[in-house]
PDB file of C-alpha atoms and ligand atoms in Angstrom:
ATOM      1  CA  VAL A   1      11.163  13.576  66.320  1.00  0.00           C
ATOM      2  CA  SER A   2      13.248  11.719  68.829  1.00  0.00           C
ATOM      3  CA  SER A   3      16.502  13.415  69.763  1.00  0.00           C
ATOM      4  CA  ARG A   4      18.104  10.024  69.187  1.00  0.00           C
ATOM      5  CA  ARG A   5      17.691  10.588  65.465  1.00  0.00           C
ATOM      6  CA  LYS A   6      19.913  13.307  64.023  1.00  0.00           C
ATOM      7  CA  PHE A   7      18.146  15.078  61.146  1.00  0.00           C
ATOM      8  CA  PHE A   8      19.652  13.869  57.861  1.00  0.00           C
ATOM      9  CA  VAL A   9      19.550  15.668  54.519  1.00  0.00           C
ATOM     10  CA  GLY A  10      20.982  14.065  51.402  1.00  0.00           C
ATOM     11  CA  GLY A  11      21.312  15.754  48.039  1.00  0.00           C
ATOM     12  CA  ASN A  12      21.167  13.526  44.975  1.00  0.00           C
ATOM     13  CA  TRP A  13      22.758  15.324  42.062  1.00  0.00           C
ATOM     14  CA  LYS A  14      21.909  12.377  39.768  1.00  0.00           C
ATOM     15  CA  LEU A  15      23.357  12.643  36.233  1.00  0.00           C
ATOM     16  CA  ASN A  16      23.820  16.411  36.331  1.00  0.00           C
ATOM     17  CA  GLY A  17      26.543  19.013  36.377  1.00  0.00           C
ATOM     18  CA  ASP A  18      30.104  19.454  35.245  1.00  0.00           C
ATOM     19  CA  LYS A  19      33.243  20.705  36.986  1.00  0.00           C
ATOM     20  CA  LYS A  20      32.223  24.305  36.379  1.00  0.00           C
ATOM     21  CA  SER A  21      28.626  24.130  37.621  1.00  0.00           C
ATOM     22  CA  LEU A  22      29.350  21.706  40.452  1.00  0.00           C
ATOM     23  CA  GLY A  23      32.324  23.852  41.473  1.00  0.00           C
ATOM     24  CA  GLU A  24      29.960  26.835  41.715  1.00  0.00           C
ATOM     25  CA  LEU A  25      27.391  24.810  43.666  1.00  0.00           C
ATOM     26  CA  ILE A  26      30.111  23.632  46.049  1.00  0.00           C
ATOM     27  CA  SER A  27      31.263  27.224  46.644  1.00  0.00           C
ATOM     28  CA  THR A  28      27.685  28.201  47.472  1.00  0.00           C
ATOM     29  CA  LEU A  29      27.311  25.238  49.840  1.00  0.00           C
ATOM     30  CA  ASN A  30      30.654  25.913  51.521  1.00  0.00           C
ATOM     31  CA  GLY A  31      29.576  29.505  52.169  1.00  0.00           C
ATOM     32  CA  GLY A  32      26.161  28.433  53.497  1.00  0.00           C
ATOM     33  CA  LYS A  33      25.219  28.632  57.157  1.00  0.00           C
ATOM     34  CA  ILE A  34      23.955  25.212  58.090  1.00  0.00           C
ATOM     35  CA  ASN A  35      22.486  23.809  61.268  1.00  0.00           C
ATOM     36  CA  ASP A  36      25.192  21.733  62.932  1.00  0.00           C
ATOM     37  CA  GLN A  37      22.492  19.460  64.340  1.00  0.00           C
ATOM     38  CA  THR A  38      21.831  18.226  60.808  1.00  0.00           C
ATOM     39  CA  GLU A  39      23.880  15.609  58.997  1.00  0.00           C
ATOM     40  CA  VAL A  40      24.334  16.559  55.337  1.00  0.00           C
ATOM     41  CA  VAL A  41      25.464  14.338  52.479  1.00  0.00           C
ATOM     42  CA  CYS A  42      25.962  15.297  48.806  1.00  0.00           C
ATOM     43  CA  GLY A  43      25.475  12.540  46.215  1.00  0.00           C
ATOM     44  CA  ALA A  44      27.816  13.190  43.309  1.00  0.00           C
ATOM     45  CA  PRO A  45      28.122  11.346  39.976  1.00  0.00           C
ATOM     46  CA  SER A  46      30.899   8.762  40.327  1.00  0.00           C
ATOM     47  CA  ILE A  47      33.301  10.611  38.061  1.00  0.00           C
ATOM     48  CA  TYR A  48      33.046  13.686  40.318  1.00  0.00           C
ATOM     49  CA  LEU A  49      33.222  11.938  43.702  1.00  0.00           C
ATOM     50  CA  ASP A  50      36.903  12.733  44.193  1.00  0.00           C
ATOM     51  CA  PHE A  51      36.401  16.315  42.980  1.00  0.00           C
ATOM     52  CA  ALA A  52      33.412  16.845  45.278  1.00  0.00           C
ATOM     53  CA  ARG A  53      35.218  15.384  48.287  1.00  0.00           C
ATOM     54  CA  GLN A  54      38.262  17.560  47.680  1.00  0.00           C
ATOM     55  CA  LYS A  55      36.253  20.772  47.221  1.00  0.00           C
ATOM     56  CA  LEU A  56      33.420  20.420  49.737  1.00  0.00           C
ATOM     57  CA  ASP A  57      33.896  21.583  53.332  1.00  0.00           C
ATOM     58  CA  ALA A  58      34.230  18.859  55.945  1.00  0.00           C
ATOM     59  CA  LYS A  59      30.733  19.768  57.223  1.00  0.00           C
ATOM     60  CA  TYR A  60      29.394  17.965  54.164  1.00  0.00           C
ATOM     61  CA  ALA A  61      29.801  14.234  53.682  1.00  0.00           C
ATOM     62  CA  VAL A  62      29.829  12.885  50.141  1.00  0.00           C
ATOM     63  CA  SER A  63      27.866   9.943  48.789  1.00  0.00           C
ATOM     64  CA  ALA A  64      28.104   7.796  45.701  1.00  0.00           C
ATOM     65  CA  GLN A  65      24.827   7.195  43.860  1.00  0.00           C
ATOM     66  CA  ASN A  66      25.388   3.487  43.284  1.00  0.00           C
ATOM     67  CA  CYS A  67      28.043   0.798  43.617  1.00  0.00           C
ATOM     68  CA  TYR A  68      28.547  -2.871  42.833  1.00  0.00           C
ATOM     69  CA  LYS A  69      28.318  -5.843  45.206  1.00  0.00           C
ATOM     70  CA  VAL A  70      31.982  -6.888  45.155  1.00  0.00           C
ATOM     71  CA  ALA A  71      35.293  -5.099  45.771  1.00  0.00           C
ATOM     72  CA  LYS A  72      36.940  -5.623  42.383  1.00  0.00           C
ATOM     73  CA  GLY A  73      37.070  -7.760  39.285  1.00  0.00           C
ATOM     74  CA  ALA A  74      35.825  -8.109  35.734  1.00  0.00           C
ATOM     75  CA  PHE A  75      32.755  -5.864  36.013  1.00  0.00           C
ATOM     76  CA  THR A  76      33.211  -3.226  33.326  1.00  0.00           C
ATOM     77  CA  GLY A  77      31.754   0.135  34.207  1.00  0.00           C
ATOM     78  CA  GLU A  78      31.129  -0.546  37.891  1.00  0.00           C
ATOM     79  CA  ILE A  79      32.609   1.035  41.010  1.00  0.00           C
ATOM     80  CA  SER A  80      33.049  -0.596  44.419  1.00  0.00           C
ATOM     81  CA  PRO A  81      32.708   0.539  48.024  1.00  0.00           C
ATOM     82  CA  ALA A  82      36.495   0.048  48.323  1.00  0.00           C
ATOM     83  CA  MET A  83      37.017   2.656  45.587  1.00  0.00           C
ATOM     84  CA  ILE A  84      34.432   4.966  47.131  1.00  0.00           C
ATOM     85  CA  LYS A  85      36.272   4.813  50.467  1.00  0.00           C
ATOM     86  CA  ASP A  86      39.599   5.322  48.732  1.00  0.00           C
ATOM     87  CA  VAL A  87      38.562   8.825  47.643  1.00  0.00           C
ATOM     88  CA  GLY A  88      37.310   9.746  51.130  1.00  0.00           C
ATOM     89  CA  VAL A  89      33.630   9.245  50.366  1.00  0.00           C
ATOM     90  CA  THR A  90      31.589   7.669  53.166  1.00  0.00           C
ATOM     91  CA  TRP A  91      28.075   6.999  51.851  1.00  0.00           C
ATOM     92  CA  VAL A  92      26.318   5.304  48.964  1.00  0.00           C
ATOM     93  CA  ILE A  93      22.731   5.582  47.752  1.00  0.00           C
ATOM     94  CA  LEU A  94      21.357   2.124  46.913  1.00  0.00           C
ATOM     95  CA  GLY A  95      18.035   0.983  45.490  1.00  0.00           C
ATOM     96  CA  HIS A  96      17.043   4.365  44.106  1.00  0.00           C
ATOM     97  CA  SER A  97      13.875   4.058  42.012  1.00  0.00           C
ATOM     98  CA  GLU A  98      15.824   5.030  38.899  1.00  0.00           C
ATOM     99  CA  ARG A  99      18.165   2.096  39.524  1.00  0.00           C
ATOM    100  CA  ARG A 100      15.160  -0.150  40.069  1.00  0.00           C
ATOM    101  CA  HIS A 101      12.956   1.034  37.219  1.00  0.00           C
ATOM    102  CA  VAL A 102      15.304   2.452  34.552  1.00  0.00           C
ATOM    103  CA  PHE A 103      18.156  -0.048  35.041  1.00  0.00           C
ATOM    104  CA  GLY A 104      16.118  -3.020  36.217  1.00  0.00           C
ATOM    105  CA  GLU A 105      17.829  -3.664  39.554  1.00  0.00           C
ATOM    106  CA  SER A 106      16.061  -6.340  41.587  1.00  0.00           C
ATOM    107  CA  ASP A 107      15.434  -6.473  45.324  1.00  0.00           C
ATOM    108  CA  GLU A 108      17.947  -9.329  45.411  1.00  0.00           C
ATOM    109  CA  LEU A 109      20.767  -7.343  43.777  1.00  0.00           C
ATOM    110  CA  ILE A 110      20.037  -4.288  45.909  1.00  0.00           C
ATOM    111  CA  GLY A 111      20.192  -6.491  49.014  1.00  0.00           C
ATOM    112  CA  GLN A 112      23.574  -7.890  47.970  1.00  0.00           C
ATOM    113  CA  LYS A 113      24.885  -4.371  47.350  1.00  0.00           C
ATOM    114  CA  VAL A 114      23.636  -3.229  50.767  1.00  0.00           C
ATOM    115  CA  ALA A 115      25.377  -6.164  52.475  1.00  0.00           C
ATOM    116  CA  HIS A 116      28.674  -5.549  50.710  1.00  0.00           C
ATOM    117  CA  ALA A 117      28.692  -1.759  51.234  1.00  0.00           C
ATOM    118  CA  LEU A 118      28.017  -2.223  54.962  1.00  0.00           C
ATOM    119  CA  GLU A 119      30.730  -4.897  55.261  1.00  0.00           C
ATOM    120  CA  GLU A 120      33.133  -2.370  53.757  1.00  0.00           C
ATOM    121  CA  GLY A 121      32.076   0.219  56.319  1.00  0.00           C
ATOM    122  CA  ILE A 122      30.220   2.590  54.011  1.00  0.00           C
ATOM    123  CA  GLY A 123      26.948   4.198  55.140  1.00  0.00           C
ATOM    124  CA  VAL A 124      23.949   3.226  53.029  1.00  0.00           C
ATOM    125  CA  ILE A 125      21.020   5.431  52.040  1.00  0.00           C
ATOM    126  CA  ALA A 126      18.613   2.637  51.106  1.00  0.00           C
ATOM    127  CA  CYS A 127      15.692   3.742  48.945  1.00  0.00           C
ATOM    128  CA  ILE A 128      12.221   2.269  48.700  1.00  0.00           C
ATOM    129  CA  GLY A 129       8.950   3.506  47.256  1.00  0.00           C
ATOM    130  CA  GLU A 130       5.840   2.590  45.336  1.00  0.00           C
ATOM    131  CA  LYS A 131       4.871   3.523  41.778  1.00  0.00           C
ATOM    132  CA  LEU A 132       1.697   5.434  40.974  1.00  0.00           C
ATOM    133  CA  ASP A 133      -0.223   2.344  39.782  1.00  0.00           C
ATOM    134  CA  GLU A 134       0.772   0.548  42.980  1.00  0.00           C
ATOM    135  CA  ARG A 135      -0.487   3.401  45.160  1.00  0.00           C
ATOM    136  CA  GLU A 136      -3.714   3.535  43.179  1.00  0.00           C
ATOM    137  CA  ALA A 137      -4.143  -0.241  43.526  1.00  0.00           C
ATOM    138  CA  GLY A 138      -3.846   0.156  47.314  1.00  0.00           C
ATOM    139  CA  ILE A 139      -0.669  -1.929  47.610  1.00  0.00           C
ATOM    140  CA  THR A 140       1.748   0.792  48.800  1.00  0.00           C
ATOM    141  CA  GLU A 141       2.303  -0.984  52.106  1.00  0.00           C
ATOM    142  CA  LYS A 142       2.903  -4.382  50.484  1.00  0.00           C
ATOM    143  CA  VAL A 143       5.421  -2.898  48.008  1.00  0.00           C
ATOM    144  CA  VAL A 144       7.450  -0.894  50.510  1.00  0.00           C
ATOM    145  CA  PHE A 145       7.431  -3.717  53.063  1.00  0.00           C
ATOM    146  CA  GLU A 146       8.805  -6.179  50.485  1.00  0.00           C
ATOM    147  CA  GLN A 147      11.526  -3.726  49.475  1.00  0.00           C
ATOM    148  CA  THR A 148      12.355  -3.034  53.132  1.00  0.00           C
ATOM    149  CA  LYS A 149      12.533  -6.755  53.905  1.00  0.00           C
ATOM    150  CA  ALA A 150      15.014  -7.328  51.050  1.00  0.00           C
ATOM    151  CA  ILE A 151      17.188  -4.592  52.552  1.00  0.00           C
ATOM    152  CA  ALA A 152      16.725  -5.579  56.212  1.00  0.00           C
ATOM    153  CA  ASN A 153      17.721  -9.190  55.474  1.00  0.00           C
ATOM    154  CA  ASN A 154      21.152  -7.826  54.552  1.00  0.00           C
ATOM    155  CA  VAL A 155      21.715  -5.434  57.454  1.00  0.00           C
ATOM    156  CA  LYS A 156      23.544  -6.399  60.644  1.00  0.00           C
ATOM    157  CA  ASP A 157      24.401  -2.887  61.861  1.00  0.00           C
ATOM    158  CA  TRP A 158      21.521  -0.433  61.421  1.00  0.00           C
ATOM    159  CA  SER A 159      23.558   2.510  62.714  1.00  0.00           C
ATOM    160  CA  LYS A 160      25.004   2.911  59.206  1.00  0.00           C
ATOM    161  CA  VAL A 161      21.675   2.738  57.383  1.00  0.00           C
ATOM    162  CA  VAL A 162      19.279   5.530  56.517  1.00  0.00           C
ATOM    163  CA  LEU A 163      15.985   4.433  54.983  1.00  0.00           C
ATOM    164  CA  ALA A 164      14.715   6.765  52.254  1.00  0.00           C
ATOM    165  CA  TYR A 165      11.024   6.579  51.397  1.00  0.00           C
ATOM    166  CA  GLU A 166      10.576   7.966  47.901  1.00  0.00           C
ATOM    167  CA  PRO A 167       7.177   7.473  46.285  1.00  0.00           C
ATOM    168  CA  VAL A 168       8.078   7.072  42.612  1.00  0.00           C
ATOM    169  CA  TRP A 169       5.143   9.220  41.500  1.00  0.00           C
ATOM    170  CA  ALA A 170       6.624  12.158  43.404  1.00  0.00           C
ATOM    171  CA  ILE A 171      10.167  11.940  42.011  1.00  0.00           C
ATOM    172  CA  GLY A 172      11.042  14.632  39.503  1.00  0.00           C
ATOM    173  CA  THR A 173       7.357  15.208  38.788  1.00  0.00           C
ATOM    174  CA  GLY A 174       6.829  18.297  40.926  1.00  0.00           C
ATOM    175  CA  LYS A 175       4.185  16.288  42.836  1.00  0.00           C
ATOM    176  CA  THR A 176       5.005  16.020  46.514  1.00  0.00           C
ATOM    177  CA  ALA A 177       3.312  13.601  48.846  1.00  0.00           C
ATOM    178  CA  THR A 178       1.365  15.623  51.388  1.00  0.00           C
ATOM    179  CA  PRO A 179       3.045  15.706  54.795  1.00  0.00           C
ATOM    180  CA  GLN A 180       0.229  13.417  55.996  1.00  0.00           C
ATOM    181  CA  GLN A 181       0.724  10.917  53.138  1.00  0.00           C
ATOM    182  CA  ALA A 182       4.449  10.794  53.823  1.00  0.00           C
ATOM    183  CA  GLN A 183       4.041  10.579  57.611  1.00  0.00           C
ATOM    184  CA  GLU A 184       1.549   7.714  57.211  1.00  0.00           C
ATOM    185  CA  VAL A 185       4.068   5.572  55.321  1.00  0.00           C
ATOM    186  CA  HIS A 186       6.990   6.572  57.567  1.00  0.00           C
ATOM    187  CA  GLU A 187       4.980   5.554  60.627  1.00  0.00           C
ATOM    188  CA  LYS A 188       4.217   2.167  59.072  1.00  0.00           C
ATOM    189  CA  LEU A 189       7.868   1.660  58.172  1.00  0.00           C
ATOM    190  CA  ARG A 190       8.885   2.406  61.751  1.00  0.00           C
ATOM    191  CA  ALA A 191       6.307  -0.088  62.988  1.00  0.00           C
ATOM    192  CA  TRP A 192       7.703  -2.596  60.481  1.00  0.00           C
ATOM    193  CA  LEU A 193      11.194  -2.082  61.924  1.00  0.00           C
ATOM    194  CA  LYS A 194       9.905  -2.419  65.474  1.00  0.00           C
ATOM    195  CA  THR A 195       8.191  -5.749  64.813  1.00  0.00           C
ATOM    196  CA  ASN A 196      10.558  -7.227  62.289  1.00  0.00           C
ATOM    197  CA  VAL A 197      13.918  -5.922  63.527  1.00  0.00           C
ATOM    198  CA  SER A 198      13.820  -4.431  67.028  1.00  0.00           C
ATOM    199  CA  GLU A 199      12.373  -1.604  69.056  1.00  0.00           C
ATOM    200  CA  ASP A 200      15.795  -0.035  69.382  1.00  0.00           C
ATOM    201  CA  VAL A 201      16.375  -0.028  65.615  1.00  0.00           C
ATOM    202  CA  ALA A 202      12.890   1.425  65.064  1.00  0.00           C
ATOM    203  CA  LYS A 203      13.667   4.258  67.467  1.00  0.00           C
ATOM    204  CA  SER A 204      17.133   5.067  66.197  1.00  0.00           C
ATOM    205  CA  THR A 205      16.931   4.609  62.401  1.00  0.00           C
ATOM    206  CA  ARG A 206      16.458   7.744  60.334  1.00  0.00           C
ATOM    207  CA  ILE A 207      13.592   7.425  57.836  1.00  0.00           C
ATOM    208  CA  ILE A 208      13.914  10.261  55.332  1.00  0.00           C
ATOM    209  CA  TYR A 209      11.501  11.418  52.640  1.00  0.00           C
ATOM    210  CA  GLY A 210      12.283  12.042  48.990  1.00  0.00           C
ATOM    211  CA  GLY A 211      10.158  13.273  46.116  1.00  0.00           C
ATOM    212  CA  SER A 212      10.144  16.859  44.875  1.00  0.00           C
ATOM    213  CA  VAL A 213      11.118  18.351  48.242  1.00  0.00           C
ATOM    214  CA  THR A 214      11.640  22.109  47.948  1.00  0.00           C
ATOM    215  CA  GLY A 215      12.422  25.061  50.182  1.00  0.00           C
ATOM    216  CA  GLY A 216       8.689  25.675  50.220  1.00  0.00           C
ATOM    217  CA  THR A 217       7.554  22.187  51.278  1.00  0.00           C
ATOM    218  CA  CYS A 218      10.399  21.122  53.562  1.00  0.00           C
ATOM    219  CA  LYS A 219       9.365  22.721  56.844  1.00  0.00           C
ATOM    220  CA  GLU A 220       5.938  21.132  57.099  1.00  0.00           C
ATOM    221  CA  LEU A 221       7.319  17.752  56.040  1.00  0.00           C
ATOM    222  CA  ALA A 222      10.107  18.096  58.623  1.00  0.00           C
ATOM    223  CA  SER A 223       7.572  18.763  61.376  1.00  0.00           C
ATOM    224  CA  GLN A 224       6.074  15.259  61.021  1.00  0.00           C
ATOM    225  CA  GLY A 225       7.033  12.918  63.839  1.00  0.00           C
ATOM    226  CA  ASP A 226       8.480  10.134  61.721  1.00  0.00           C
ATOM    227  CA  ILE A 227      10.193  12.215  59.011  1.00  0.00           C
ATOM    228  CA  ASP A 228      13.853  12.445  59.977  1.00  0.00           C
ATOM    229  CA  GLY A 229      15.157  14.289  56.931  1.00  0.00           C
ATOM    230  CA  PHE A 230      15.133  14.292  53.159  1.00  0.00           C
ATOM    231  CA  LEU A 231      16.703  12.935  50.033  1.00  0.00           C
ATOM    232  CA  VAL A 232      16.580  15.871  47.652  1.00  0.00           C
ATOM    233  CA  GLY A 233      16.823  15.697  43.864  1.00  0.00           C
ATOM    234  CA  GLY A 234      16.556  18.827  41.703  1.00  0.00           C
ATOM    235  CA  ALA A 235      16.627  21.316  44.563  1.00  0.00           C
ATOM    236  CA  SER A 236      19.978  19.913  45.753  1.00  0.00           C
ATOM    237  CA  LEU A 237      21.600  21.532  42.705  1.00  0.00           C
ATOM    238  CA  LYS A 238      20.515  24.992  43.832  1.00  0.00           C
ATOM    239  CA  ALA A 239      21.219  27.344  46.740  1.00  0.00           C
ATOM    240  CA  GLU A 240      17.726  26.313  47.909  1.00  0.00           C
ATOM    241  CA  PHE A 241      19.369  23.125  49.242  1.00  0.00           C
ATOM    242  CA  ILE A 242      20.647  25.205  52.169  1.00  0.00           C
ATOM    243  CA  ASP A 243      17.062  26.117  53.139  1.00  0.00           C
ATOM    244  CA  ILE A 244      16.142  22.423  53.035  1.00  0.00           C
ATOM    245  CA  ILE A 245      19.139  21.507  55.216  1.00  0.00           C
ATOM    246  CA  ASN A 246      17.876  24.067  57.707  1.00  0.00           C
ATOM    247  CA  ALA A 247      14.246  22.879  57.584  1.00  0.00           C
ATOM    248  CA  LYS A 248      14.407  21.942  61.276  1.00  0.00           C
ATOM    249  CA  ASN A 249      15.566  25.383  62.464  1.00  0.00           C
TER     250      ASN A 249
HETATM  251  C1  LIG B 301       6.671  -7.551  59.525  1.00  0.00           C
HETATM  252  O1  LIG B 301       7.082  -7.989  58.223  1.00  0.00           O
HETATM  253  C2  LIG B 301       6.107  -8.682  57.452  1.00  0.00           C
HETATM  254  C3  LIG B 301       6.769  -9.062  56.158  1.00  0.00           C
HETATM  255  O2  LIG B 301       7.215  -7.902  55.446  1.00  0.00           O
HETATM  256  C4  LIG B 301       4.878  -7.800  57.259  1.00  0.00           C
HETATM  257  O3  LIG B 301       3.873  -8.505  56.564  1.00  0.00           O
HETATM  258  C5  LIG B 301       4.358  -7.313  58.593  1.00  0.00           C
HETATM  259  O4  LIG B 301       3.286  -6.419  58.369  1.00  0.00           O
HETATM  260  C6  LIG B 301       5.477  -6.624  59.350  1.00  0.00           C
HETATM  261  N1  LIG B 301       4.985  -6.097  60.629  1.00  0.00           N
HETATM  262  C7  LIG B 301       4.624  -4.807  60.777  1.00  0.00           C
HETATM  263  C8  LIG B 301       4.092  -4.433  62.133  1.00  0.00           C
HETATM  264  O5  LIG B 301       4.730  -3.959  59.903  1.00  0.00           O
END
């Protein structure tokens, strides 16, 4: 892994926790010894963003799990990057497979959200990934390239973007892509960036892996040349998250 790419570990708490359990998790994280060469971001449910930011040590950044494509207005139930920034939160996860496949978000909407979040100065963890039937049909590359293109078309400054490859069949299923399967796609994504954006962006953009990453699987995944970190689901709600943060030690 190039030293130009700081290892990046995001936790995605999804729709889990309450003040009590998240407060306990935060205490555990605050007491954890973490590698200062790793950038760590905790993705809290929107109602707990302010709480998480106030309680977490400064060594942890906080991320929203979604946001809308405009700053304010008649959009009941939505939150904006302006609001996210207002509570001291600096990242947003966009295009997560659950947003795409449970809530029907299109490439177009995700692209608009990416553009707006970046204009507002928020970092974006942009997620892509193929479904099981797509992998089995041999169209993984086509699917992730299309999703990446819809994101890339909306990015001017790549320094605030982390690309998260999350094969849908490995999310919350306990199935992890093998380090070789993950590396293969990451390598292709970097080549995509090199040809379709620039060599510099390909070299400097973190491409992180998500999909049932655990304390047990993280080290071998982290040793792959094009895996620059993780987006962690279930394990980010446990003390195990600290082991994953330190996968590069
Ligand atoms: C560049 O982008 C196009 C469109 O997504 C894709 O077909 C092509 O394979 C990309 N180049 C590389 C080297 O990945």
